[in-house]
CSV table of C-alpha atoms in Angstrom, one decimal:
chain,number,residue,atom,x,y,z
A,1,UNK,CA,-37.0,-72.8,14.2
A,2,UNK,CA,-38.8,-70.3,12.1
A,3,UNK,CA,-37.9,-70.0,9.0
A,4,UNK,CA,-38.8,-66.9,7.6
A,5,UNK,CA,-38.6,-67.0,4.1
A,6,UNK,CA,-37.8,-62.9,2.3
A,7,UNK,CA,-39.1,-62.0,-0.8
A,8,UNK,CA,-37.9,-60.2,-3.4
A,9,UNK,CA,-36.9,-58.9,-6.5
A,10,UNK,CA,-33.4,-57.6,-7.2
A,11,UNK,CA,-33.2,-53.9,-6.5
A,12,UNK,CA,-33.4,-52.7,-10.5
A,13,UNK,CA,-34.5,-48.9,-11.4
A,14,UNK,CA,-37.4,-51.1,-13.5
A,15,UNK,CA,-39.2,-53.1,-10.9
A,16,UNK,CA,-38.3,-51.4,-7.8
A,17,UNK,CA,-41.2,-49.8,-6.0
A,18,UNK,CA,-43.3,-48.8,-8.7
A,19,UNK,CA,-46.4,-47.9,-7.3
A,20,UNK,CA,-44.1,-45.3,-5.6
A,21,UNK,CA,-42.8,-44.3,-8.3
A,22,UNK,CA,-45.7,-43.4,-10.0
A,23,UNK,CA,-47.0,-41.4,-6.4
A,24,UNK,CA,-44.4,-39.6,-5.1
A,25,UNK,CA,-41.0,-37.7,-7.4
A,26,UNK,CA,-38.9,-40.8,-6.1
A,27,UNK,CA,-37.4,-41.0,-9.7
A,28,UNK,CA,-36.8,-45.1,-10.5
A,29,UNK,CA,-33.2,-45.6,-9.2
A,30,UNK,CA,-33.5,-43.2,-6.4
A,31,UNK,CA,-36.6,-46.6,-5.7
A,32,UNK,CA,-33.5,-48.6,-5.9
A,33,UNK,CA,-31.9,-47.1,-3.8
A,34,UNK,CA,-34.2,-47.1,-1.4
A,35,UNK,CA,-35.5,-50.9,-1.8
A,36,UNK,CA,-32.3,-51.6,-1.8
A,37,UNK,CA,-31.5,-49.8,2.1
A,38,UNK,CA,-34.6,-51.9,3.0
A,39,UNK,CA,-33.9,-55.3,1.3
A,40,UNK,CA,-30.7,-54.7,3.7
A,41,UNK,CA,-32.5,-54.4,7.1
A,42,UNK,CA,-35.0,-56.7,6.8
A,43,UNK,CA,-32.2,-59.3,5.8
A,44,UNK,CA,-30.1,-58.2,9.4
A,45,UNK,CA,-33.2,-58.6,11.5
A,46,UNK,CA,-33.8,-61.7,10.5
A,47,UNK,CA,-30.6,-62.8,10.4
A,48,UNK,CA,-30.0,-61.2,14.3
A,49,UNK,CA,-33.5,-63.5,15.1
A,50,UNK,CA,-33.7,-66.1,15.9
A,51,UNK,CA,-34.4,-67.7,13.0
A,52,UNK,CA,-33.2,-69.7,10.1
A,53,UNK,CA,-32.8,-67.1,6.8
A,54,UNK,CA,-33.8,-68.1,3.6
A,55,UNK,CA,-34.1,-65.3,0.3
A,56,UNK,CA,-37.3,-66.2,-1.6
A,57,UNK,CA,-36.0,-64.4,-5.1
A,58,UNK,CA,-38.6,-64.0,-8.5
A,59,UNK,CA,-36.3,-64.6,-11.8
A,60,UNK,CA,-34.7,-61.5,-14.0
A,61,UNK,CA,-37.5,-63.3,-16.8
A,62,UNK,CA,-40.8,-63.0,-14.9
A,63,UNK,CA,-39.4,-59.3,-14.3
A,64,UNK,CA,-39.2,-58.5,-17.6
A,65,UNK,CA,-35.3,-57.8,-16.7
A,66,UNK,CA,-32.0,-59.0,-18.7
A,67,UNK,CA,-29.8,-58.7,-15.2
A,68,UNK,CA,-29.2,-61.9,-13.2
A,69,UNK,CA,-31.5,-61.7,-10.3
A,70,UNK,CA,-29.9,-63.8,-7.6
A,71,UNK,CA,-25.5,-62.1,-8.2
A,72,UNK,CA,-28.3,-58.3,-8.3
A,73,UNK,CA,-29.7,-60.1,-4.6
A,74,UNK,CA,-26.8,-61.1,-2.8
A,75,UNK,CA,-24.3,-58.1,-4.5
A,76,UNK,CA,-27.7,-55.6,-2.5
A,77,UNK,CA,-26.6,-58.4,0.7
A,78,UNK,CA,-22.8,-58.3,0.7
A,79,UNK,CA,-21.1,-56.9,3.7
A,80,UNK,CA,-24.1,-57.4,5.4
A,81,UNK,CA,-24.6,-61.2,6.3
A,82,UNK,CA,-21.7,-64.0,5.7
A,83,UNK,CA,-22.1,-63.8,1.9
A,84,UNK,CA,-21.9,-67.8,3.2
A,85,UNK,CA,-25.3,-67.5,5.4
A,86,UNK,CA,-28.3,-67.3,3.3
A,87,UNK,CA,-30.2,-69.1,1.7
A,88,UNK,CA,-31.2,-68.6,-1.7
A,89,UNK,CA,-33.8,-70.7,-4.2
A,90,UNK,CA,-36.0,-68.9,-7.2
A,91,UNK,CA,-39.8,-67.3,-5.8
A,92,UNK,CA,-42.6,-70.2,-8.2
A,93,UNK,CA,-46.2,-68.7,-8.6
A,94,UNK,CA,-47.5,-65.3,-10.9
A,95,UNK,CA,-49.4,-63.7,-7.6
A,96,UNK,CA,-47.2,-63.0,-4.3
A,97,UNK,CA,-49.6,-65.1,-2.9
A,98,UNK,CA,-49.7,-68.3,-5.1
A,99,UNK,CA,-45.4,-67.7,-4.6
A,100,UNK,CA,-46.1,-66.8,-1.0
A,101,UNK,CA,-48.0,-70.1,-0.1
A,102,UNK,CA,-45.7,-72.2,-2.5
A,103,UNK,CA,-42.7,-71.6,-0.6
A,104,UNK,CA,-45.1,-71.9,2.6
A,105,UNK,CA,-46.7,-75.1,1.3
A,106,UNK,CA,-43.3,-76.4,0.8
A,107,UNK,CA,-41.2,-75.4,3.7
A,108,UNK,CA,-44.3,-76.9,6.0
A,109,UNK,CA,-45.0,-79.7,4.2
A,110,UNK,CA,-41.7,-81.5,2.3
A,111,UNK,CA,-39.6,-79.5,4.2
A,112,UNK,CA,-40.4,-80.1,8.0
A,113,UNK,CA,-39.9,-77.3,9.2
A,114,UNK,CA,-41.8,-75.9,12.5
A,115,UNK,CA,-43.1,-72.5,11.3
A,116,UNK,CA,-42.8,-70.2,8.5
A,117,UNK,CA,-43.1,-66.4,8.2
A,118,UNK,CA,-42.9,-64.6,5.3
A,119,UNK,CA,-42.0,-60.9,4.5
A,120,UNK,CA,-41.3,-58.3,2.3
A,121,UNK,CA,-39.1,-55.8,2.0
A,122,UNK,CA,-41.0,-53.5,1.9
A,123,UNK,CA,-42.1,-54.5,5.7
A,124,UNK,CA,-39.5,-51.5,6.4
A,125,UNK,CA,-39.7,-52.0,10.2
A,126,UNK,CA,-39.8,-55.4,11.0
A,127,UNK,CA,-37.7,-56.1,13.3
A,128,UNK,CA,-35.6,-58.9,15.3
A,129,UNK,CA,-37.9,-58.4,18.1
A,130,UNK,CA,-41.0,-59.2,15.9
A,131,UNK,CA,-40.2,-62.1,14.2
A,132,UNK,CA,-38.9,-63.1,17.1
A,133,UNK,CA,-42.8,-61.8,19.3
A,134,UNK,CA,-43.9,-64.0,16.1
A,135,UNK,CA,-41.8,-67.6,16.7
A,136,UNK,CA,-43.4,-67.5,20.5
A,137,UNK,CA,-46.3,-66.4,19.6
A,138,UNK,CA,-46.1,-70.1,17.5
A,139,UNK,CA,-46.3,-72.3,20.2
A,140,UNK,CA,-49.9,-71.0,20.9
A,141,UNK,CA,-51.2,-69.6,17.9
A,142,UNK,CA,-50.5,-71.5,14.6
A,143,UNK,CA,-51.3,-68.2,12.6
A,144,UNK,CA,-49.6,-64.8,13.4
A,145,UNK,CA,-50.3,-62.0,11.6
A,146,UNK,CA,-48.6,-58.7,11.1
A,147,UNK,CA,-51.1,-56.2,10.8
A,148,UNK,CA,-50.1,-53.0,9.0
A,149,UNK,CA,-52.5,-49.5,7.7
A,150,UNK,CA,-54.7,-50.0,5.0
A,151,UNK,CA,-55.5,-54.0,6.0
A,152,UNK,CA,-52.0,-55.1,4.9
A,153,UNK,CA,-49.6,-57.9,6.2
A,154,UNK,CA,-46.3,-57.2,6.7
A,155,UNK,CA,-44.6,-60.7,8.7
A,156,UNK,CA,-47.0,-63.2,8.2
A,157,UNK,CA,-46.0,-66.8,10.5
A,158,UNK,CA,-47.6,-70.4,10.1
A,159,UNK,CA,-47.1,-73.3,12.0
A,160,UNK,CA,-49.8,-75.1,10.3
A,161,UNK,CA,-50.1,-74.2,6.3
A,162,UNK,CA,-54.3,-72.8,4.7
A,163,UNK,CA,-54.7,-71.8,1.9
A,164,UNK,CA,-52.9,-70.2,-0.2
A,165,UNK,CA,-55.4,-68.7,-3.3
A,166,UNK,CA,-55.3,-65.5,-2.6
A,167,UNK,CA,-54.3,-65.3,0.5
A,168,UNK,CA,-53.2,-61.5,0.0
A,169,UNK,CA,-56.5,-60.1,-1.6
A,170,UNK,CA,-56.9,-57.0,-0.3
A,171,UNK,CA,-57.5,-56.1,2.6
A,172,UNK,CA,-54.6,-58.8,3.5
A,173,UNK,CA,-55.7,-58.6,6.8
A,174,UNK,CA,-58.8,-60.1,7.2
A,175,UNK,CA,-58.4,-62.4,4.3
A,176,UNK,CA,-55.0,-64.8,5.4
A,177,UNK,CA,-57.8,-64.2,9.0
A,178,UNK,CA,-60.0,-65.9,7.3
A,179,UNK,CA,-58.0,-68.1,5.9
A,180,UNK,CA,-56.8,-69.9,9.3
A,181,UNK,CA,-60.3,-69.8,11.0
A,182,UNK,CA,-61.5,-71.5,8.3
A,183,UNK,CA,-59.4,-74.2,8.9
A,184,UNK,CA,-60.1,-74.2,12.5
A,185,UNK,CA,-56.5,-72.4,13.4
A,186,UNK,CA,-56.2,-70.0,16.8
A,187,UNK,CA,-54.8,-66.4,15.3
A,188,UNK,CA,-52.4,-63.6,16.9
A,189,UNK,CA,-50.9,-59.7,15.7
A,190,UNK,CA,-48.4,-58.8,16.0
A,191,UNK,CA,-48.4,-54.4,16.4
A,192,UNK,CA,-48.6,-52.5,13.9
A,193,UNK,CA,-46.2,-50.7,11.6
A,194,UNK,CA,-46.4,-49.1,7.6
A,195,UNK,CA,-45.6,-51.4,4.8
A,196,UNK,CA,-43.3,-49.6,2.2
A,197,UNK,CA,-45.8,-48.7,-1.0
A,198,UNK,CA,-46.7,-45.2,-2.0
A,199,UNK,CA,-45.6,-41.9,-1.3
A,200,UNK,CA,-48.5,-41.5,1.3
A,201,UNK,CA,-46.4,-44.9,3.2
A,202,UNK,CA,-42.7,-43.1,2.9
A,203,UNK,CA,-44.2,-39.6,4.2
A,204,UNK,CA,-45.0,-41.7,7.1
A,205,UNK,CA,-42.0,-43.8,7.3
A,206,UNK,CA,-40.2,-40.7,6.8
A,207,UNK,CA,-41.7,-39.0,10.7
A,208,UNK,CA,-41.5,-42.1,12.1
A,209,UNK,CA,-37.7,-42.8,11.1
A,210,UNK,CA,-36.6,-39.1,11.4
A,211,UNK,CA,-38.3,-37.9,14.4
A,212,UNK,CA,-37.0,-42.0,16.1
A,213,UNK,CA,-33.0,-41.1,15.2
A,214,UNK,CA,-33.0,-37.4,17.1
A,215,UNK,CA,-34.6,-39.2,20.2
A,216,UNK,CA,-31.4,-42.1,20.3
A,217,UNK,CA,-34.6,-45.0,19.9
A,218,UNK,CA,-33.9,-47.7,17.0
A,219,UNK,CA,-33.8,-48.1,13.8
A,220,UNK,CA,-33.3,-50.0,10.8
A,221,UNK,CA,-29.8,-49.2,10.1
A,222,UNK,CA,-29.2,-49.0,6.5
A,223,UNK,CA,-32.9,-47.4,5.9
A,224,UNK,CA,-32.2,-44.7,8.8
A,225,UNK,CA,-29.3,-43.9,6.2
A,226,UNK,CA,-30.8,-43.7,2.7
A,227,UNK,CA,-33.5,-41.2,4.8
A,228,UNK,CA,-30.7,-38.8,6.1
A,229,UNK,CA,-29.4,-38.6,3.0
A,230,UNK,CA,-32.8,-38.0,0.6
A,231,UNK,CA,-33.5,-34.2,0.2
A,232,UNK,CA,-37.4,-35.8,0.7
A,233,UNK,CA,-39.8,-32.6,2.9
A,234,UNK,CA,-43.6,-34.3,4.3
A,235,UNK,CA,-45.4,-31.4,4.5
A,236,UNK,CA,-49.0,-32.3,7.2
A,237,UNK,CA,-52.0,-31.1,6.0
A,238,UNK,CA,-55.1,-29.8,8.7
A,239,UNK,CA,-57.1,-33.3,8.3
A,240,UNK,CA,-54.2,-35.7,9.0
A,241,UNK,CA,-52.7,-36.6,6.0
A,242,UNK,CA,-49.6,-36.8,5.3
A,243,UNK,CA,-47.9,-36.1,2.0
A,244,UNK,CA,-43.7,-35.5,0.3
A,245,UNK,CA,-42.5,-31.7,-1.6
A,246,UNK,CA,-38.4,-31.7,-2.5
């Protein structure tokens, strides 16, 4: 069984999706609502998969906030999963790579779990099938990565530890692959899916969610609800780029 660590921040307006707030019409409060939806869908996908859920959160003092991080995240997840089912642990590390690496190493080497998955709520369209598909691939490849545009990574799963120092250095997909190959490990990949960081990412996600909803295809339910209530529109340009507008 894969232990899937959801590395999350409290859904607070001062820290939620800062690059998106800086590049889009969204306010901090709206970004916090969106992050809450993403967090709920990510946790739900893990809970419905064959993996074991671990919510790995950053403490408020590391974010400069005067809140209870665990309490905020638990409140955001109220009604999504059984309150007693997720395991909550504080993240340790100064960088995302450090926190992800510390979590993966501890689980693999100290707790002796069979495999570890690492995901952030920003992996907006990650589904239960992706998590279960990665678990199947781990049977033959010790490292499985979910690519995202821009060389980013939506999901990383490990049956063996790698050198995690700066392992998410851009392009993270290539860096993680190289680290695995340096250890002599085979690497396999999931389908490419978006990773939400900027306004351009959100525009792509809005188009995907709206079209899939119209076609009655499967969509992350909380993100779909946020999108349905949003007044954001997407403009397509001749060069193929997308921009957001109100």
